[in-house]
Amino acid sequence: MAADAPDVGAWLAKLGACWDEPALAARLHVAPSRRMTRTLGCYDLRRREIRIAAWLLEAPSSRDDLRREVLCHEAAHAVVHERHGEAARPHGAEWRALMRRAGYAPRVRIPGIDAGEAARRAGRAFEHRCPVCDKARILSSRQRRLRCRACVESGRSGELAIALLS
Ligand SMILES: [Zn+2]
Ligand SMILES: [Zn+2]
């Protein structure tokens, strides 16, 4: 369980109660994935682990709705696999029934969410630091042409050192 993620344990316990799986929260391991940039979550059958894109798992509570739905989606995969093994299709009738019981439309994609774009916005920050003045700006993308204006004005190159934060 990712201890710092808001309400993950409580939410899994609620889902467990709703699905008659009282031990669900204790059984499932939830881990953040920092490499996950195109999807929001996945369930690793072999390791019995839910992985959620780190930016989403660690997002502030304004993202609770999305975080809960993605956790529900993956937890339902876990329950279907435990109950039916390979016999059930990934988003088949069993999975859809669990989603409905938890109060969700059983949708595979969430409209309006571009996981890649959200990850870029939430998870990537580039520090542009002038090695001469030690002034830094944090930008969401690498700006190689950006120069330190004060340095350029005083006749230096103004080149910045760029570092990916987090
Ligand atoms: Zn799925
Ligand atoms: Zn400078």
Coordinates of C-alpha atoms in Angstrom, one line a residue, residues 1-153:
M1 CA 0.0 0.0 0.0
A2 CA 1.3 3.4 -0.9
A3 CA 1.1 5.0 2.5
D4 CA 1.2 8.6 1.3
A5 CA -1.6 8.2 -1.2
P6 CA -4.7 9.9 0.1
D7 CA -7.6 7.5 1.0
V8 CA -6.4 4.5 -1.0
G9 CA -6.7 2.0 1.8
A10 CA -10.1 3.3 2.9
W11 CA -11.4 3.2 -0.6
L12 CA -10.2 -0.4 -1.2
A13 CA -11.9 -1.4 2.1
K14 CA -15.1 0.2 0.8
L15 CA -14.8 -1.7 -2.5
G16 CA -14.1 -4.9 -0.6
A17 CA -17.2 -4.5 1.5
C18 CA -19.3 -3.8 -1.6
W19 CA -18.0 -6.9 -3.4
D20 CA -18.1 -9.3 -0.5
E21 CA -14.3 -9.4 -0.4
P22 CA -13.7 -8.2 3.2
A23 CA -9.9 -8.8 3.0
L24 CA -9.5 -7.0 -0.3
A25 CA -7.6 -3.9 1.1
A26 CA -5.2 -6.1 3.1
R27 CA -4.6 -8.4 0.1
L28 CA -4.0 -6.0 -2.6
H29 CA -0.8 -4.1 -3.0
V30 CA -0.9 -0.7 -4.6
A31 CA 2.3 0.8 -6.0
P32 CA 3.0 4.1 -7.9
S33 CA 4.5 3.7 -11.3
R34 CA 6.8 6.6 -12.4
R35 CA 7.3 5.1 -15.9
M36 CA 3.5 4.9 -16.6
T37 CA 2.8 7.9 -18.8
R38 CA 0.3 6.6 -21.4
T39 CA -2.1 4.7 -19.1
L40 CA -3.5 5.5 -15.7
G41 CA -3.3 2.0 -14.1
C42 CA -2.7 -1.7 -14.5
Y43 CA -3.1 -4.9 -12.6
D44 CA -0.1 -7.2 -12.5
L45 CA -1.6 -10.7 -12.3
R46 CA 1.7 -12.3 -11.4
R47 CA 2.6 -10.0 -8.5
R48 CA -1.0 -9.4 -7.5
E49 CA -0.2 -5.7 -7.5
I50 CA -2.1 -2.7 -8.7
R51 CA 0.1 0.0 -10.3
I52 CA -1.2 3.5 -10.7
A53 CA 0.6 6.3 -12.6
A54 CA 2.5 8.1 -9.8
W55 CA 1.2 11.5 -10.8
L56 CA -2.4 10.3 -10.2
L57 CA -1.7 8.2 -7.1
E58 CA 0.0 11.1 -5.5
A59 CA -2.2 13.8 -6.9
P60 CA -4.1 16.2 -4.5
S61 CA -7.7 15.4 -3.4
S62 CA -9.0 17.4 -6.4
R63 CA -8.2 14.2 -8.4
D64 CA -10.1 11.9 -6.0
D65 CA -12.8 11.0 -8.4
L66 CA -10.4 9.9 -11.1
R67 CA -8.1 8.2 -8.7
R68 CA -11.1 6.2 -7.2
E69 CA -12.4 5.1 -10.5
V70 CA -9.0 3.9 -11.7
L71 CA -8.4 2.0 -8.4
C72 CA -11.9 0.5 -8.8
H73 CA -11.1 -0.5 -12.3
E74 CA -7.9 -2.3 -11.4
A75 CA -9.2 -3.8 -8.1
A76 CA -12.1 -5.3 -10.2
H77 CA -9.5 -6.9 -12.4
A78 CA -7.9 -8.4 -9.3
V79 CA -11.2 -9.8 -8.0
V80 CA -12.2 -11.2 -11.3
H81 CA -8.9 -12.9 -11.7
E82 CA -9.0 -14.4 -8.2
R83 CA -12.6 -15.6 -8.7
H84 CA -12.4 -16.9 -12.3
G85 CA -8.8 -17.2 -13.2
E86 CA -8.1 -17.1 -16.9
A87 CA -11.7 -18.1 -17.7
A88 CA -12.9 -14.5 -17.6
R89 CA -12.1 -11.9 -20.3
P90 CA -10.4 -8.7 -19.0
H91 CA -13.4 -6.4 -19.4
G92 CA -16.0 -9.1 -19.6
A93 CA -19.3 -9.6 -17.9
E94 CA -17.8 -10.3 -14.4
W95 CA -15.7 -7.2 -14.5
R96 CA -18.6 -5.0 -15.7
A97 CA -20.8 -6.4 -12.9
L98 CA -18.3 -5.4 -10.3
M99 CA -17.9 -1.9 -11.7
R100 CA -21.7 -1.4 -11.7
R101 CA -22.0 -2.7 -8.2
A102 CA -19.4 -0.1 -7.1
G103 CA -21.5 2.6 -8.8
Y104 CA -19.6 3.1 -12.0
A105 CA -20.4 2.8 -15.6
P106 CA -18.1 -0.1 -16.8
R107 CA -16.1 2.0 -19.2
V108 CA -12.6 1.0 -20.3
R109 CA -11.6 4.5 -21.3
I110 CA -12.3 7.7 -19.3
P111 CA -13.4 10.4 -21.8
G112 CA -11.5 13.7 -21.5
I113 CA -8.5 12.2 -19.8
D114 CA -5.3 12.2 -21.9
A115 CA -3.1 10.2 -19.6
G116 CA 0.1 11.2 -21.4
E117 CA -0.7 14.9 -21.3
A118 CA -1.8 14.8 -17.6
A119 CA 1.4 13.0 -16.7
R120 CA 3.5 15.6 -18.5
R121 CA 1.7 18.4 -16.8
A122 CA 1.7 16.8 -13.3
G123 CA 4.9 14.9 -13.3
R124 CA 7.6 16.8 -15.2
A125 CA 9.3 19.9 -14.2
F126 CA 12.5 21.2 -15.6
E127 CA 14.7 23.5 -13.7
H128 CA 16.5 26.1 -15.8
R129 CA 19.3 27.5 -13.8
C130 CA 21.9 30.1 -14.7
P131 CA 25.2 28.9 -13.4
V132 CA 26.5 32.5 -13.2
C133 CA 23.6 34.2 -11.3
D134 CA 22.2 31.1 -9.8
K135 CA 18.7 32.2 -10.7
A136 CA 16.4 29.4 -11.6
R137 CA 13.0 29.0 -13.3
I138 CA 10.9 25.8 -13.3
L139 CA 9.2 25.1 -16.6
S140 CA 7.2 22.1 -17.8
S141 CA 9.4 21.4 -20.8
R142 CA 13.0 21.7 -21.7
Q143 CA 13.7 25.1 -23.3
R144 CA 17.1 24.8 -24.8
R145 CA 17.1 28.2 -26.4
L146 CA 16.2 30.1 -23.2
R147 CA 19.0 32.3 -22.0
C148 CA 19.6 34.2 -18.8
R149 CA 18.8 37.8 -19.9
A150 CA 21.0 39.5 -17.3
C151 CA 24.0 37.5 -18.4
V152 CA 23.3 38.1 -22.1
E153 CA 23.0 41.8 -21.4

